[in-house]
Structures are given as C-alpha cells and as structure tokens.
C-alpha cells in the first residue's frame, strides 16, 4: 500500500511539473524586469538565458519521462532526479542573490530577499509531494 501511495505522489508531481517549472521562468522574468535599470543588462541577459536553457532541459526531461510515466519498476529512481532539479534551480536563484545585489538600494535588496523567500517556500511545497 505504501508503495502505491509513493507512486501516486510521484505521478502527481510529474503531471504538475510543467506548471511548476514555468513559475521559475515567470518569476525570473519579473526579477529581470524589476532590476533592468539597476543591474548591467549583459548580466541580466546571461542569467536569464541560462535560466531558459535550464527550463528547456527540464521540459525535455519531462517529455521523455512522460513516455515511460507508468512503468513503476523505476519510479523511485526516476523520482530521485526531482531532487537534482531544485538543487540546480537553487544555484540559479542563489547566484541571483549574489549577482543582483545592489548595496546602494535598500528597497531592491528587500525585494530580492522577499523574492528569494517566496521561491524557497514554493520549492518546499513542491518537494513535499515526493516524500511524506
């Protein structure tokens, strides 16, 4: 019974992943737009370009996983990859905290901190599907 519940958790996460990963992309765009006049454009474009590449890689992974979605023989192995994605995403958002830090603007620092905490909260909820 426990295995069936874990499989259902994974399948639920798998079905929701395109929407959840798109939230990273939308949030990144919002951050870039907010900081466009403060941070050098090249830094913002490179960071967001890398975020886009990561999003496309995640999308390709989801596409290929969907082909073999209901083969439960390796669901635990497949679910382990979902720990790697948040790690990479955390590196992106952590680098945003370093790259986009502006000591002369306290308002933007507060915005960046609140933004980071919002993303952390969203990631925690997402990962809650994997392990009970």
Tab-separated table of N, CA and C in Angstrom:
chain	number	residue	atom	x	y	z
A	1	UNK	N	0.815	-1.190	0.000
A	1	UNK	CA	0.000	0.000	0.000
A	1	UNK	C	0.865	1.264	0.000
A	2	UNK	N	1.928	1.261	0.823
A	2	UNK	CA	2.820	2.426	0.897
A	2	UNK	C	3.474	2.694	-0.453
A	3	UNK	N	3.858	1.642	-1.153
A	3	UNK	CA	4.482	1.814	-2.466
A	3	UNK	C	3.508	2.456	-3.450
A	4	UNK	N	2.251	2.051	-3.368
A	4	UNK	CA	1.243	2.626	-4.258
A	4	UNK	C	1.058	4.119	-3.972
A	5	UNK	N	1.073	4.495	-2.700
A	5	UNK	CA	0.940	5.908	-2.331
A	5	UNK	C	2.137	6.704	-2.845
A	6	UNK	N	3.339	6.165	-2.684
A	6	UNK	CA	4.533	6.857	-3.170
A	6	UNK	C	4.514	6.995	-4.686
A	7	UNK	N	4.058	5.961	-5.375
A	7	UNK	CA	3.943	6.043	-6.832
A	7	UNK	C	2.958	7.131	-7.238
A	8	UNK	N	1.838	7.215	-6.531
A	8	UNK	CA	0.845	8.254	-6.842
A	8	UNK	C	1.390	9.648	-6.574
A	9	UNK	N	2.178	9.796	-5.513
A	9	UNK	CA	2.810	11.093	-5.237
A	9	UNK	C	3.716	11.501	-6.394
A	10	UNK	N	4.515	10.562	-6.832
A	10	UNK	CA	5.427	10.852	-7.936
A	10	UNK	C	4.655	11.209	-9.199
A	11	UNK	N	3.609	10.452	-9.501
A	11	UNK	CA	2.830	10.719	-10.711
A	11	UNK	C	2.142	12.081	-10.629
A	12	UNK	N	1.678	12.460	-9.439
A	12	UNK	CA	1.077	13.783	-9.259
A	12	UNK	C	2.111	14.875	-9.523
A	13	UNK	N	3.289	14.716	-8.969
A	13	UNK	CA	4.357	15.686	-9.202
A	13	UNK	C	4.720	15.743	-10.679
A	14	UNK	N	4.797	14.593	-11.308
A	14	UNK	CA	5.140	14.524	-12.732
A	14	UNK	C	4.114	15.284	-13.573
A	15	UNK	N	2.851	15.146	-13.246
A	15	UNK	CA	1.806	15.839	-14.016
A	15	UNK	C	1.836	17.347	-13.788
A	16	UNK	N	2.237	17.782	-12.604
A	16	UNK	CA	2.253	19.211	-12.280
A	16	UNK	C	3.558	19.910	-12.644
A	17	UNK	N	4.600	19.159	-12.954
A	17	UNK	CA	5.922	19.741	-13.153
A	17	UNK	C	5.993	20.810	-14.245
A	18	UNK	N	5.315	20.665	-15.386
A	18	UNK	CA	5.409	21.746	-16.384
A	18	UNK	C	4.927	23.096	-15.843
A	19	UNK	N	3.866	23.085	-15.053
A	19	UNK	CA	3.362	24.331	-14.481
A	19	UNK	C	4.316	24.873	-13.420
A	20	UNK	N	4.848	23.974	-12.608
A	20	UNK	CA	5.737	24.393	-11.535
A	20	UNK	C	7.051	24.942	-12.070
A	21	UNK	N	7.600	24.314	-13.099
A	21	UNK	CA	8.860	24.814	-13.644
A	21	UNK	C	8.656	26.104	-14.422
A	22	UNK	N	7.483	26.306	-14.975
A	22	UNK	CA	7.194	27.567	-15.660
A	22	UNK	C	7.153	28.727	-14.675
A	23	UNK	N	6.804	28.459	-13.447
A	23	UNK	CA	6.785	29.512	-12.428
A	23	UNK	C	8.181	30.095	-12.229
A	24	UNK	N	9.216	29.267	-12.302
A	24	UNK	CA	10.594	29.756	-12.214
A	24	UNK	C	10.896	30.733	-13.335
A	25	UNK	N	10.466	30.378	-14.525
A	25	UNK	CA	10.718	31.214	-15.691
A	25	UNK	C	9.992	32.554	-15.572
A	26	UNK	N	8.751	32.520	-15.146
A	26	UNK	CA	7.961	33.745	-14.991
A	26	UNK	C	8.546	34.612	-13.873
A	27	UNK	N	8.908	33.985	-12.768
A	27	UNK	CA	9.500	34.728	-11.655
A	27	UNK	C	10.830	35.350	-12.069
A	28	UNK	N	11.620	34.607	-12.831
A	28	UNK	CA	12.893	35.138	-13.317
A	28	UNK	C	12.699	36.349	-14.206
A	29	UNK	N	11.697	36.288	-15.071
A	29	UNK	CA	11.403	37.426	-15.940
A	29	UNK	C	10.992	38.640	-15.113
A	30	UNK	N	10.172	38.412	-14.094
A	30	UNK	CA	9.769	39.512	-13.219
A	30	UNK	C	10.955	40.142	-12.513
A	31	UNK	N	11.877	39.308	-12.064
A	31	UNK	CA	13.065	39.815	-11.383
A	31	UNK	C	13.933	40.622	-12.341
A	32	UNK	N	14.134	40.097	-13.546
A	32	UNK	CA	14.936	40.806	-14.547
A	32	UNK	C	14.285	42.148	-14.892
A	33	UNK	N	12.975	42.150	-15.067
A	33	UNK	CA	12.273	43.396	-15.389
A	33	UNK	C	12.413	44.416	-14.258
A	34	UNK	N	12.327	43.952	-13.036
A	34	UNK	CA	12.427	44.847	-11.882
A	34	UNK	C	13.821	45.469	-11.773
A	35	UNK	N	14.837	44.699	-12.115
A	35	UNK	CA	16.218	45.152	-11.935
A	35	UNK	C	16.856	45.689	-13.215
A	36	UNK	N	16.077	45.821	-14.277
A	36	UNK	CA	16.617	46.188	-15.591
A	36	UNK	C	17.379	47.514	-15.565
A	37	UNK	N	16.928	48.476	-14.811
A	37	UNK	CA	17.581	49.790	-14.783
A	37	UNK	C	18.722	49.875	-13.776
A	38	UNK	N	18.923	48.824	-12.997
A	38	UNK	CA	19.913	48.880	-11.921
A	38	UNK	C	21.126	47.997	-12.204
A	39	UNK	N	20.883	46.787	-12.670
A	39	UNK	CA	21.943	45.800	-12.915
A	39	UNK	C	22.354	45.895	-14.389
A	40	UNK	N	23.643	45.687	-14.702
A	40	UNK	CA	24.058	45.711	-16.114
A	40	UNK	C	23.240	44.715	-16.951
A	41	UNK	N	22.800	45.181	-18.107
A	41	UNK	CA	21.926	44.365	-18.961
A	41	UNK	C	22.567	43.042	-19.351
A	42	UNK	N	23.861	43.051	-19.611
A	42	UNK	CA	24.543	41.817	-20.009
A	42	UNK	C	24.423	40.750	-18.918
A	43	UNK	N	24.571	41.143	-17.671
A	43	UNK	CA	24.451	40.199	-16.556
A	43	UNK	C	23.046	39.619	-16.493
A	44	UNK	N	22.044	40.479	-16.632
A	44	UNK	CA	20.655	40.018	-16.590
A	44	UNK	C	20.337	39.083	-17.751
A	45	UNK	N	20.806	39.431	-18.939
A	45	UNK	CA	20.516	38.617	-20.129
A	45	UNK	C	21.187	37.253	-20.030
A	46	UNK	N	22.432	37.220	-19.597
A	46	UNK	CA	23.137	35.933	-19.461
A	46	UNK	C	22.449	35.068	-18.408
A	47	UNK	N	22.117	35.658	-17.263
A	47	UNK	CA	21.463	34.892	-16.198
A	47	UNK	C	20.135	34.335	-16.671
A	48	UNK	N	19.332	35.174	-17.318
A	48	UNK	CA	18.022	34.708	-17.771
A	48	UNK	C	18.158	33.718	-18.929
A	49	UNK	N	19.154	33.900	-19.780
A	49	UNK	CA	19.399	32.937	-20.859
A	49	UNK	C	19.734	31.558	-20.310
A	50	UNK	N	20.557	31.521	-19.271
A	50	UNK	CA	20.874	30.237	-18.635
A	50	UNK	C	19.637	29.634	-17.979
A	51	UNK	N	18.799	30.498	-17.402
A	51	UNK	CA	17.543	30.022	-16.815
A	51	UNK	C	16.654	29.405	-17.899
A	52	UNK	N	16.607	30.034	-19.070
A	52	UNK	CA	15.826	29.490	-20.190
A	52	UNK	C	16.358	28.128	-20.635
A	53	UNK	N	17.676	28.001	-20.726
A	53	UNK	CA	18.269	26.708	-21.106
A	53	UNK	C	17.921	25.627	-20.089
A	54	UNK	N	17.998	25.963	-18.812
A	54	UNK	CA	17.634	25.015	-17.761
A	54	UNK	C	16.171	24.613	-17.887
A	55	UNK	N	15.302	25.591	-18.134
A	55	UNK	CA	13.872	25.326	-18.293
A	55	UNK	C	13.624	24.402	-19.484
A	56	UNK	N	14.328	24.637	-20.599
A	56	UNK	CA	14.157	23.767	-21.774
A	56	UNK	C	14.654	22.355	-21.478
A	57	UNK	N	15.769	22.238	-20.763
A	57	UNK	CA	16.262	20.921	-20.381
A	57	UNK	C	15.289	20.189	-19.482
A	58	UNK	N	14.694	20.919	-18.581
A	58	UNK	CA	13.682	20.328	-17.705
A	58	UNK	C	12.466	19.879	-18.499
A	59	UNK	N	12.094	20.683	-19.484
A	59	UNK	CA	10.962	20.330	-20.339
A	59	UNK	C	11.231	19.083	-21.157
A	60	UNK	N	12.442	18.978	-21.696
A	60	UNK	CA	12.805	17.766	-22.442
A	60	UNK	C	12.775	16.545	-21.536
A	61	UNK	N	13.292	16.702	-20.327
A	61	UNK	CA	13.269	15.587	-19.382
A	61	UNK	C	11.832	15.162	-19.091
A	62	UNK	N	10.959	16.139	-18.868
A	62	UNK	CA	9.552	15.824	-18.582
A	62	UNK	C	8.900	15.122	-19.768
A	63	UNK	N	9.238	15.553	-20.975
A	63	UNK	CA	8.676	14.930	-22.174
A	63	UNK	C	9.085	13.465	-22.263
A	64	UNK	N	10.364	13.191	-22.066
A	64	UNK	CA	10.830	11.806	-22.157
A	64	UNK	C	10.337	10.964	-20.983
A	65	UNK	N	10.165	11.576	-19.824
A	65	UNK	CA	9.615	10.841	-18.687
A	65	UNK	C	8.160	10.471	-18.931
A	66	UNK	N	7.427	11.354	-19.596
A	66	UNK	CA	6.008	11.098	-19.845
A	66	UNK	C	5.823	9.858	-20.710
A	67	UNK	N	6.759	9.597	-21.594
A	67	UNK	CA	6.691	8.411	-22.449
A	67	UNK	C	6.684	7.144	-21.596
A	68	UNK	N	7.465	7.136	-20.524
A	68	UNK	CA	7.594	5.955	-19.659
A	68	UNK	C	6.969	6.193	-18.290
A	69	UNK	N	5.969	7.067	-18.222
A	69	UNK	CA	5.433	7.535	-16.947
A	69	UNK	C	4.908	6.421	-16.049
A	70	UNK	N	4.210	5.476	-16.597
A	70	UNK	CA	3.526	4.497	-15.747
A	70	UNK	C	4.285	3.180	-15.594
A	71	UNK	N	5.541	3.160	-15.938
A	71	UNK	CA	6.360	1.983	-15.670
A	71	UNK	C	6.881	2.113	-14.240
A	72	UNK	N	6.206	1.473	-13.333
A	72	UNK	CA	6.504	1.672	-11.910
A	72	UNK	C	7.769	0.959	-11.449
A	73	UNK	N	8.422	0.204	-12.321
A	73	UNK	CA	9.613	-0.517	-11.886
A	73	UNK	C	10.728	0.430	-11.474
A	74	UNK	N	10.752	1.613	-12.035
A	74	UNK	CA	11.847	2.523	-11.703
A	74	UNK	C	11.348	3.885	-11.228
A	75	UNK	N	10.168	3.925	-10.635
A	75	UNK	CA	9.635	5.216	-10.183
A	75	UNK	C	10.523	5.831	-9.115
A	76	UNK	N	11.053	5.025	-8.208
A	76	UNK	CA	11.918	5.613	-7.181
A	76	UNK	C	13.181	6.194	-7.805
A	77	UNK	N	13.748	5.492	-8.769
A	77	UNK	CA	14.931	6.009	-9.457
A	77	UNK	C	14.588	7.283	-10.214
A	78	UNK	N	13.429	7.293	-10.860
A	78	UNK	CA	13.002	8.480	-11.603
A	78	UNK	C	12.744	9.646	-10.660
A	79	UNK	N	12.187	9.361	-9.499
A	79	UNK	CA	11.848	10.456	-8.586
A	79	UNK	C	13.097	11.110	-8.003
A	80	UNK	N	14.211	10.397	-7.973
A	80	UNK	CA	15.438	10.981	-7.431
A	80	UNK	C	15.923	12.169	-8.254
A	81	UNK	N	15.617	12.184	-9.553
A	81	UNK	CA	16.027	13.303	-10.398
A	81	UNK	C	15.356	14.592	-9.946
A	82	UNK	N	14.202	14.479	-9.298
A	82	UNK	CA	13.498	15.674	-8.857
A	82	UNK	C	14.148	16.328	-7.647
A	83	UNK	N	15.171	15.711	-7.100
A	83	UNK	CA	15.974	16.383	-6.089
A	83	UNK	C	17.092	17.180	-6.742
A	84	UNK	N	17.497	16.767	-7.924
A	84	UNK	CA	18.560	17.468	-8.637
A	84	UNK	C	18.040	18.780	-9.222
A	85	UNK	N	16.828	18.760	-9.768
A	85	UNK	CA	16.272	19.976	-10.368
A	85	UNK	C	16.177	21.133	-9.377
A	86	UNK	N	15.636	20.924	-8.183
A	86	UNK	CA	15.607	22.047	-7.231
A	86	UNK	C	17.004	22.502	-6.812
A	87	UNK	N	17.953	21.579	-6.794
A	87	UNK	CA	19.324	21.955	-6.463
A	87	UNK	C	19.880	22.916	-7.517
A	88	UNK	N	19.707	22.566	-8.787
A	88	UNK	CA	20.176	23.436	-9.871
A	88	UNK	C	19.423	24.763	-9.840
A	89	UNK	N	18.135	24.691	-9.627
A	89	UNK	CA	17.337	25.910	-9.533
A	89	UNK	C	17.811	26.777	-8.365
A	90	UNK	N	18.138	26.148	-7.262
A	90	UNK	CA	18.665	26.880	-6.114
A	90	UNK	C	19.975	27.576	-6.419
A	91	UNK	N	20.805	26.940	-7.245
A	91	UNK	CA	22.056	27.578	-7.667
A	91	UNK	C	21.752	28.827	-8.494
A	92	UNK	N	20.788	28.719	-9.405
A	92	UNK	CA	20.403	29.890	-10.201
A	92	UNK	C	19.921	31.030	-9.311
A	93	UNK	N	19.010	30.708	-8.399
A	93	UNK	CA	18.438	31.761	-7.569
A	93	UNK	C	19.436	32.257	-6.534
A	94	UNK	N	20.306	31.399	-6.071
A	94	UNK	CA	21.369	31.847	-5.171
A	94	UNK	C	22.339	32.776	-5.877
A	95	UNK	N	22.656	32.445	-7.129
A	95	UNK	CA	23.529	33.330	-7.904
A	95	UNK	C	22.846	34.667	-8.162
A	96	UNK	N	21.523	34.654	-8.308
A	96	UNK	CA	20.792	35.915	-8.482
A	96	UNK	C	20.973	36.799	-7.253
A	97	UNK	N	20.953	36.189	-6.080
A	97	UNK	CA	21.156	36.957	-4.860
A	97	UNK	C	22.523	37.606	-4.803
A	98	UNK	N	23.524	36.950	-5.366
A	98	UNK	CA	24.880	37.500	-5.381
A	98	UNK	C	25.054	38.488	-6.537
A	99	UNK	N	24.660	38.082	-7.738
A	99	UNK	CA	24.861	38.916	-8.926
A	99	UNK	C	24.026	40.187	-8.916
A	100	UNK	N	22.841	40.113	-8.346
A	100	UNK	CA	21.915	41.235	-8.418
A	100	UNK	C	21.897	42.079	-7.149
A	101	UNK	N	22.839	41.840	-6.266
A	101	UNK	CA	22.919	42.622	-5.034
A	101	UNK	C	23.356	44.049	-5.362
A	102	UNK	N	22.606	45.015	-4.884
A	102	UNK	CA	22.943	46.426	-5.085
A	102	UNK	C	22.995	47.108	-3.719
A	103	UNK	N	24.198	47.344	-3.201
A	103	UNK	CA	24.313	47.903	-1.853
A	103	UNK	C	23.735	49.311	-1.719
A	104	UNK	N	23.641	50.041	-2.818
A	104	UNK	CA	23.133	51.412	-2.723
A	104	UNK	C	21.608	51.495	-2.699
A	105	UNK	N	20.919	50.382	-2.932
A	105	UNK	CA	19.458	50.410	-2.977
A	105	UNK	C	18.874	49.415	-1.972
A	106	UNK	N	18.490	49.921	-0.820
A	106	UNK	CA	17.907	49.067	0.214
A	106	UNK	C	16.574	48.486	-0.236
A	107	UNK	N	15.797	49.263	-0.971
A	107	UNK	CA	14.489	48.785	-1.437
A	107	UNK	C	14.639	47.564	-2.338
A	108	UNK	N	15.618	47.590	-3.226
A	108	UNK	CA	15.822	46.443	-4.112
A	108	UNK	C	16.380	45.237	-3.358
A	109	UNK	N	17.166	45.493	-2.335
A	109	UNK	CA	17.671	44.403	-1.505
A	109	UNK	C	16.517	43.711	-0.784
A	110	UNK	N	15.601	44.490	-0.218
A	110	UNK	CA	14.434	43.916	0.461
A	110	UNK	C	13.586	43.130	-0.536
A	111	UNK	N	13.381	43.685	-1.724
A	111	UNK	CA	12.620	42.995	-2.768
A	111	UNK	C	13.288	41.670	-3.131
A	112	UNK	N	14.605	41.689	-3.306
A	112	UNK	CA	15.340	40.475	-3.666
A	112	UNK	C	15.228	39.420	-2.569
A	113	UNK	N	15.324	39.830	-1.325
A	113	UNK	CA	15.206	38.882	-0.207
A	113	UNK	C	13.802	38.284	-0.152
A	114	UNK	N	12.784	39.122	-0.285
A	114	UNK	CA	11.407	38.614	-0.262
A	114	UNK	C	11.158	37.674	-1.440
A	115	UNK	N	11.711	38.012	-2.568
A	115	UNK	CA	11.587	37.187	-3.762
A	115	UNK	C	12.192	35.805	-3.516
A	116	UNK	N	13.397	35.799	-2.941
A	116	UNK	CA	14.089	34.540	-2.659
A	116	UNK	C	13.286	33.681	-1.674
A	117	UNK	N	12.753	34.280	-0.635
A	117	UNK	CA	11.975	33.513	0.337
A	117	UNK	C	10.697	32.960	-0.278
A	118	UNK	N	10.086	33.709	-1.178
A	118	UNK	CA	8.904	33.208	-1.884
A	118	UNK	C	9.219	31.984	-2.720
A	119	UNK	N	10.351	32.009	-3.390
A	119	UNK	CA	10.748	30.856	-4.199
A	119	UNK	C	11.100	29.654	-3.329
A	120	UNK	N	11.732	29.906	-2.211
A	120	UNK	CA	12.057	28.808	-1.294
A	120	UNK	C	10.777	28.154	-0.779
A	121	UNK	N	9.791	28.970	-0.431
A	121	UNK	CA	8.516	28.428	0.053
A	121	UNK	C	7.837	27.590	-1.028
A	122	UNK	N	7.861	28.066	-2.258
A	122	UNK	CA	7.270	27.307	-3.363
A	122	UNK	C	7.987	25.996	-3.607
A	123	UNK	N	9.312	26.012	-3.516
A	123	UNK	CA	10.080	24.782	-3.722
A	123	UNK	C	9.803	23.774	-2.614
A	124	UNK	N	9.657	24.251	-1.385
A	124	UNK	CA	9.377	23.339	-0.269
A	124	UNK	C	8.042	22.640	-0.456
A	125	UNK	N	7.049	23.374	-0.914
A	125	UNK	CA	5.734	22.769	-1.156
A	125	UNK	C	5.823	21.747	-2.281
A	126	UNK	N	6.557	22.080	-3.320
A	126	UNK	CA	6.714	21.165	-4.452
A	126	UNK	C	7.382	19.868	-4.022
A	127	UNK	N	8.449	19.968	-3.254
A	127	UNK	CA	9.171	18.769	-2.827
A	127	UNK	C	8.388	17.944	-1.817
A	128	UNK	N	7.405	18.532	-1.182
A	128	UNK	CA	6.594	17.792	-0.215
A	128	UNK	C	5.842	16.641	-0.878
A	129	UNK	N	5.617	16.721	-2.184
A	129	UNK	CA	4.946	15.632	-2.890
A	129	UNK	C	5.807	14.373	-2.941
A	130	UNK	N	7.118	14.540	-2.900
A	130	UNK	CA	7.987	13.382	-3.084
A	130	UNK	C	8.047	12.474	-1.868
A	131	UNK	N	8.248	13.037	-0.727
A	131	UNK	CA	8.391	12.214	0.480
A	131	UNK	C	7.392	12.668	1.527
A	132	UNK	N	6.704	11.729	2.099
A	132	UNK	CA	5.702	12.067	3.107
A	132	UNK	C	6.254	12.173	4.478
